Amino acid sequence: EPVLIAVLLTDQNRPAAVVNAFANGSAELIPLESIPVPPGRALEIWTIPEANGRPISVGVLDTVRSMQLNLGQAPGLRQSHVLAISIEPSGGSPTGQPTGPVIMKGTAAAAL
């Protein structure tokens, strides 16, 4: 069972994906709807551990699917961490920071 959950919302406040974080430190992304990925682009998942903090990439998707997130470089997910998905060049951001538009985001909260 997840200990934290984040519902990622679009700009229209529509739920588009869920991130579940587990006690063992793993996390998974579960899309709730189809997200168009333009040709030659990818979706990159970011965690932002603190307000005005630097985003840390935790995964890149060429097609929308459920996936395990790579939390190796990110501090453990906690309540109030922001998770976001941006559109980036194929393979992910060349700068290590978001370069494309953020298409959805949400804040981690304790799972009920």
Coordinates of N, CA and C in Angstrom, one line a residue:
E1 N 0.8 -1.2 0.0 CA 0.0 0.0 0.0 C 0.9 1.2 0.0
P2 N 0.5 2.3 -0.8 CA 1.2 3.5 -0.8 C 1.2 4.2 0.6
V3 N 2.2 4.9 0.9 CA 2.2 5.8 2.1 C 2.0 7.2 1.7
L4 N 2.3 7.6 0.5 CA 2.1 8.9 -0.1 C 1.4 8.8 -1.4
I5 N 0.6 9.7 -1.8 CA 0.0 9.7 -3.1 C 0.0 11.2 -3.6
A6 N 0.2 11.3 -4.9 CA 0.0 12.7 -5.5 C -0.9 12.5 -6.8
V7 N -1.9 13.3 -6.9 CA -2.7 13.3 -8.1 C -2.2 14.5 -8.9
L8 N -1.8 14.2 -10.1 CA -1.3 15.2 -11.0 C -2.4 15.8 -11.8
L9 N -2.6 17.1 -11.8 CA -3.7 17.7 -12.4 C -3.2 18.5 -13.6
T10 N -4.0 18.6 -14.7 CA -3.7 19.4 -15.8 C -4.0 20.9 -15.5
D11 N -3.8 21.8 -16.4 CA -4.1 23.2 -16.2 C -5.6 23.4 -16.1
Q12 N -6.4 22.4 -16.6 CA -7.9 22.5 -16.4 C -8.3 21.8 -15.1
N13 N -7.4 21.5 -14.2 CA -7.7 20.8 -12.9 C -8.3 19.5 -13.1
R14 N -8.0 18.8 -14.2 CA -8.5 17.5 -14.5 C -7.4 16.5 -14.0
P15 N -7.7 15.4 -13.2 CA -6.7 14.4 -12.9 C -6.2 13.7 -14.1
A16 N -4.9 13.6 -14.3 CA -4.3 13.0 -15.5 C -3.4 11.8 -15.1
A17 N -2.9 11.8 -13.9 CA -2.0 10.8 -13.5 C -1.9 10.7 -11.9
V18 N -1.5 9.6 -11.4 CA -1.3 9.4 -10.0 C 0.1 8.9 -9.7
V19 N 0.8 9.4 -8.7 CA 2.0 8.8 -8.3 C 1.8 8.2 -6.9
N20 N 2.2 7.0 -6.8 CA 2.1 6.3 -5.5 C 3.5 6.1 -5.0
A21 N 3.8 6.4 -3.7 CA 5.1 6.2 -3.1 C 4.9 5.2 -2.0
F22 N 5.9 4.3 -1.9 CA 5.8 3.2 -0.9 C 6.8 3.3 0.2
A23 N 6.6 2.6 1.3 CA 7.5 2.7 2.5 C 8.9 2.2 2.1
N24 N 9.1 1.4 1.1 CA 10.4 0.9 0.8 C 11.2 1.9 -0.1
G25 N 10.6 3.1 -0.3 CA 11.3 4.1 -1.1 C 11.0 4.1 -2.6
S26 N 10.3 3.1 -3.1 CA 9.9 3.1 -4.5 C 8.7 3.9 -4.8
A27 N 8.5 4.2 -6.0 CA 7.3 5.0 -6.4 C 6.9 4.6 -7.8
E28 N 5.7 4.8 -8.2 CA 5.2 4.4 -9.5 C 4.3 5.5 -10.0
L29 N 4.3 5.7 -11.3 CA 3.4 6.7 -12.0 C 2.3 5.9 -12.7
I30 N 1.1 6.3 -12.5 CA 0.0 5.6 -13.2 C -0.8 6.7 -14.0
P31 N -0.8 6.7 -15.3 CA -1.6 7.6 -16.1 C -3.0 7.3 -15.9
L32 N -3.9 8.3 -15.9 CA -5.3 8.2 -15.8 C -6.0 8.4 -17.1
E33 N -5.3 9.0 -18.1 CA -5.8 9.3 -19.4 C -4.7 9.3 -20.4
S34 N -5.0 9.3 -21.7 CA -4.1 9.3 -22.7 C -3.5 10.7 -22.8
I35 N -2.2 10.8 -22.9 CA -1.5 12.1 -23.0 C -0.7 12.1 -24.3
P36 N -1.1 13.0 -25.2 CA -0.4 13.0 -26.5 C 1.0 13.4 -26.4
V37 N 1.9 12.7 -26.9 CA 3.4 13.0 -26.9 C 3.7 13.4 -28.4
P38 N 4.1 14.6 -28.6 CA 4.4 15.0 -30.0 C 5.6 14.2 -30.5
P39 N 5.7 14.0 -31.8 CA 6.8 13.3 -32.4 C 8.1 14.0 -32.0
G40 N 9.1 13.1 -31.7 CA 10.4 13.6 -31.4 C 10.5 14.2 -30.0
R41 N 9.5 14.0 -29.2 CA 9.4 14.6 -27.8 C 9.2 13.5 -26.8
A42 N 9.3 13.8 -25.5 CA 9.1 12.8 -24.5 C 8.5 13.5 -23.3
L43 N 7.9 12.8 -22.4 CA 7.4 13.3 -21.1 C 8.4 13.0 -20.0
E44 N 8.8 14.1 -19.3 CA 9.8 13.9 -18.2 C 9.1 14.2 -16.9
I45 N 9.3 13.3 -15.9 CA 8.7 13.4 -14.6 C 9.7 14.0 -13.6
W46 N 9.3 15.0 -12.9 CA 10.1 15.7 -12.0 C 9.6 15.7 -10.5
T47 N 10.5 15.7 -9.6 CA 10.1 16.0 -8.2 C 10.8 17.3 -7.8
I48 N 10.0 18.1 -7.0 CA 10.6 19.3 -6.5 C 10.4 19.2 -5.0
P49 N 11.5 18.9 -4.3 CA 11.5 18.6 -2.9 C 11.1 19.8 -2.0
E50 N 11.4 21.0 -2.4 CA 11.1 22.1 -1.5 C 10.6 23.3 -2.3
A51 N 9.9 24.2 -1.7 CA 9.4 25.4 -2.4 C 10.5 26.1 -3.1
N52 N 10.4 26.5 -4.3 CA 11.4 27.2 -5.1 C 12.6 26.4 -5.2
G53 N 12.6 25.1 -5.0 CA 13.7 24.2 -5.1 C 14.0 23.8 -6.6
R54 N 15.1 23.2 -6.8 CA 15.5 22.7 -8.1 C 14.8 21.4 -8.4
P55 N 14.1 21.3 -9.6 CA 13.5 20.0 -10.0 C 14.5 19.0 -10.2
I56 N 14.2 17.7 -9.9 CA 15.0 16.5 -10.1 C 14.3 15.6 -10.9
S57 N 14.9 15.2 -12.0 CA 14.2 14.2 -12.9 C 14.1 12.8 -12.3
V58 N 13.0 12.2 -12.4 CA 12.8 10.8 -11.8 C 12.3 9.9 -12.9
G59 N 12.2 10.3 -14.1 CA 11.7 9.4 -15.2 C 11.5 10.1 -16.5
V60 N 11.6 9.4 -17.6 CA 11.3 9.9 -18.9 C 10.5 8.8 -19.7
L61 N 9.4 9.3 -20.3 CA 8.5 8.4 -21.1 C 8.4 8.8 -22.5
D62 N 8.6 7.9 -23.4 CA 8.3 8.2 -24.8 C 6.8 8.0 -25.2
T63 N 6.2 7.0 -24.4 CA 4.8 6.8 -24.6 C 4.2 6.7 -23.2
V64 N 2.9 7.0 -23.1 CA 2.2 7.1 -21.8 C 2.0 5.6 -21.4
R65 N 2.5 5.3 -20.2 CA 2.3 4.0 -19.6 C 2.6 4.1 -18.1
S66 N 2.2 3.1 -17.3 CA 2.6 3.0 -15.9 C 4.1 2.7 -15.9
M67 N 4.8 3.3 -14.9 CA 6.2 3.0 -14.8 C 6.7 3.3 -13.4
Q68 N 7.8 2.6 -13.0 CA 8.5 2.8 -11.8 C 9.3 4.1 -11.9
L69 N 9.4 4.9 -10.9 CA 10.2 6.1 -11.0 C 11.6 5.9 -10.4
N70 N 12.5 6.5 -10.9 CA 13.9 6.4 -10.5 C 14.2 7.5 -9.4
L71 N 14.1 7.1 -8.2 CA 14.3 8.0 -7.1 C 15.7 8.1 -6.5
G72 N 16.7 7.5 -7.3 CA 18.0 7.4 -6.8 C 18.7 8.7 -6.5
Q73 N 18.4 9.7 -7.3 CA 19.1 11.0 -7.1 C 18.2 12.0 -6.3
A74 N 16.9 11.6 -6.1 CA 16.0 12.5 -5.4 C 16.0 12.1 -3.9
P75 N 15.8 13.1 -3.0 CA 15.6 12.7 -1.6 C 14.2 12.0 -1.5
G76 N 14.0 11.2 -0.5 CA 12.8 10.4 -0.4 C 11.6 11.3 -0.5
L77 N 10.6 10.8 -1.2 CA 9.3 11.7 -1.3 C 8.7 11.9 0.1
R78 N 8.3 13.1 0.3 CA 7.6 13.5 1.6 C 6.4 14.3 1.2
Q79 N 5.5 14.4 2.2 CA 4.4 15.3 2.0 C 4.9 16.7 1.6
S80 N 4.2 17.3 0.8 CA 4.5 18.6 0.2 C 5.4 18.6 -0.9
H81 N 6.1 17.5 -1.3 CA 6.9 17.5 -2.5 C 5.9 17.7 -3.7
V82 N 6.4 18.5 -4.6 CA 5.6 18.7 -5.9 C 6.1 17.7 -6.9
L83 N 5.2 17.1 -7.6 CA 5.6 16.3 -8.8 C 5.0 16.9 -10.0
A84 N 5.8 16.9 -11.1 CA 5.3 17.5 -12.3 C 5.8 16.8 -13.5
I85 N 5.1 16.9 -14.7 CA 5.5 16.3 -15.9 C 5.6 17.4 -17.0
S86 N 6.7 17.4 -17.7 CA 6.9 18.4 -18.7 C 7.1 17.7 -20.0
I87 N 6.9 18.4 -21.1 CA 7.3 17.9 -22.5 C 8.7 18.3 -22.8
E88 N 9.5 17.4 -23.1 CA 10.9 17.6 -23.4 C 11.4 16.9 -24.7
P89 N 12.6 17.2 -25.1 CA 13.1 16.5 -26.3 C 13.2 15.0 -26.0
S90 N 13.1 14.2 -27.1 CA 13.2 12.8 -26.9 C 14.5 12.4 -26.1
G91 N 14.3 11.6 -25.1 CA 15.4 11.2 -24.2 C 15.5 12.1 -23.0
G92 N 14.7 13.1 -22.9 CA 14.7 14.0 -21.7 C 15.4 15.3 -21.9
S93 N 15.3 16.2 -20.9 CA 15.8 17.5 -21.0 C 17.3 17.5 -21.2
P94 N 17.9 18.3 -22.1 CA 19.3 18.4 -22.3 C 20.0 19.1 -21.2
T95 N 19.3 19.9 -20.4 CA 19.9 20.7 -19.4 C 19.9 20.2 -18.0
G96 N 19.1 19.1 -17.8 CA 18.9 18.5 -16.5 C 17.8 19.3 -15.7
Q97 N 17.2 20.3 -16.4 CA 16.1 21.0 -15.8 C 14.9 21.1 -16.8
P98 N 13.7 21.3 -16.4 CA 12.6 21.4 -17.4 C 12.9 22.5 -18.4
T99 N 12.7 22.2 -19.7 CA 12.9 23.2 -20.7 C 11.6 23.4 -21.5
G100 N 10.6 22.4 -21.4 CA 9.4 22.5 -22.1 C 8.3 22.8 -21.1
P101 N 7.1 22.9 -21.7 CA 5.9 23.3 -20.8 C 5.6 22.2 -19.8
V102 N 5.2 22.6 -18.6 CA 4.7 21.6 -17.6 C 3.2 21.4 -18.0
I103 N 2.8 20.1 -18.2 CA 1.5 19.8 -18.6 C 0.6 19.3 -17.4
M104 N 1.2 18.9 -16.3 CA 0.5 18.5 -15.1 C 1.4 18.5 -13.9
K105 N 0.8 18.7 -12.7 CA 1.5 18.7 -11.5 C 0.6 18.5 -10.3
G106 N 1.2 18.1 -9.2 CA 0.5 17.8 -8.0 C 1.4 17.7 -6.8
T107 N 0.8 17.7 -5.6 CA 1.6 17.7 -4.4 C 1.3 16.4 -3.7
A108 N 2.4 15.8 -3.2 CA 2.3 14.6 -2.4 C 1.6 14.8 -1.1
A109 N 0.8 13.9 -0.7 CA 0.1 13.9 0.6 C 0.0 12.5 1.1
A110 N -0.2 12.4 2.4 CA -0.3 11.0 3.1 C -1.5 10.3 2.5
A111 N -1.3 9.0 2.2 CA -2.4 8.1 1.7 C -3.3 7.8 2.8
L112 N -4.6 7.7 2.5 CA -5.6 7.4 3.5 C -5.6 5.9 3.8

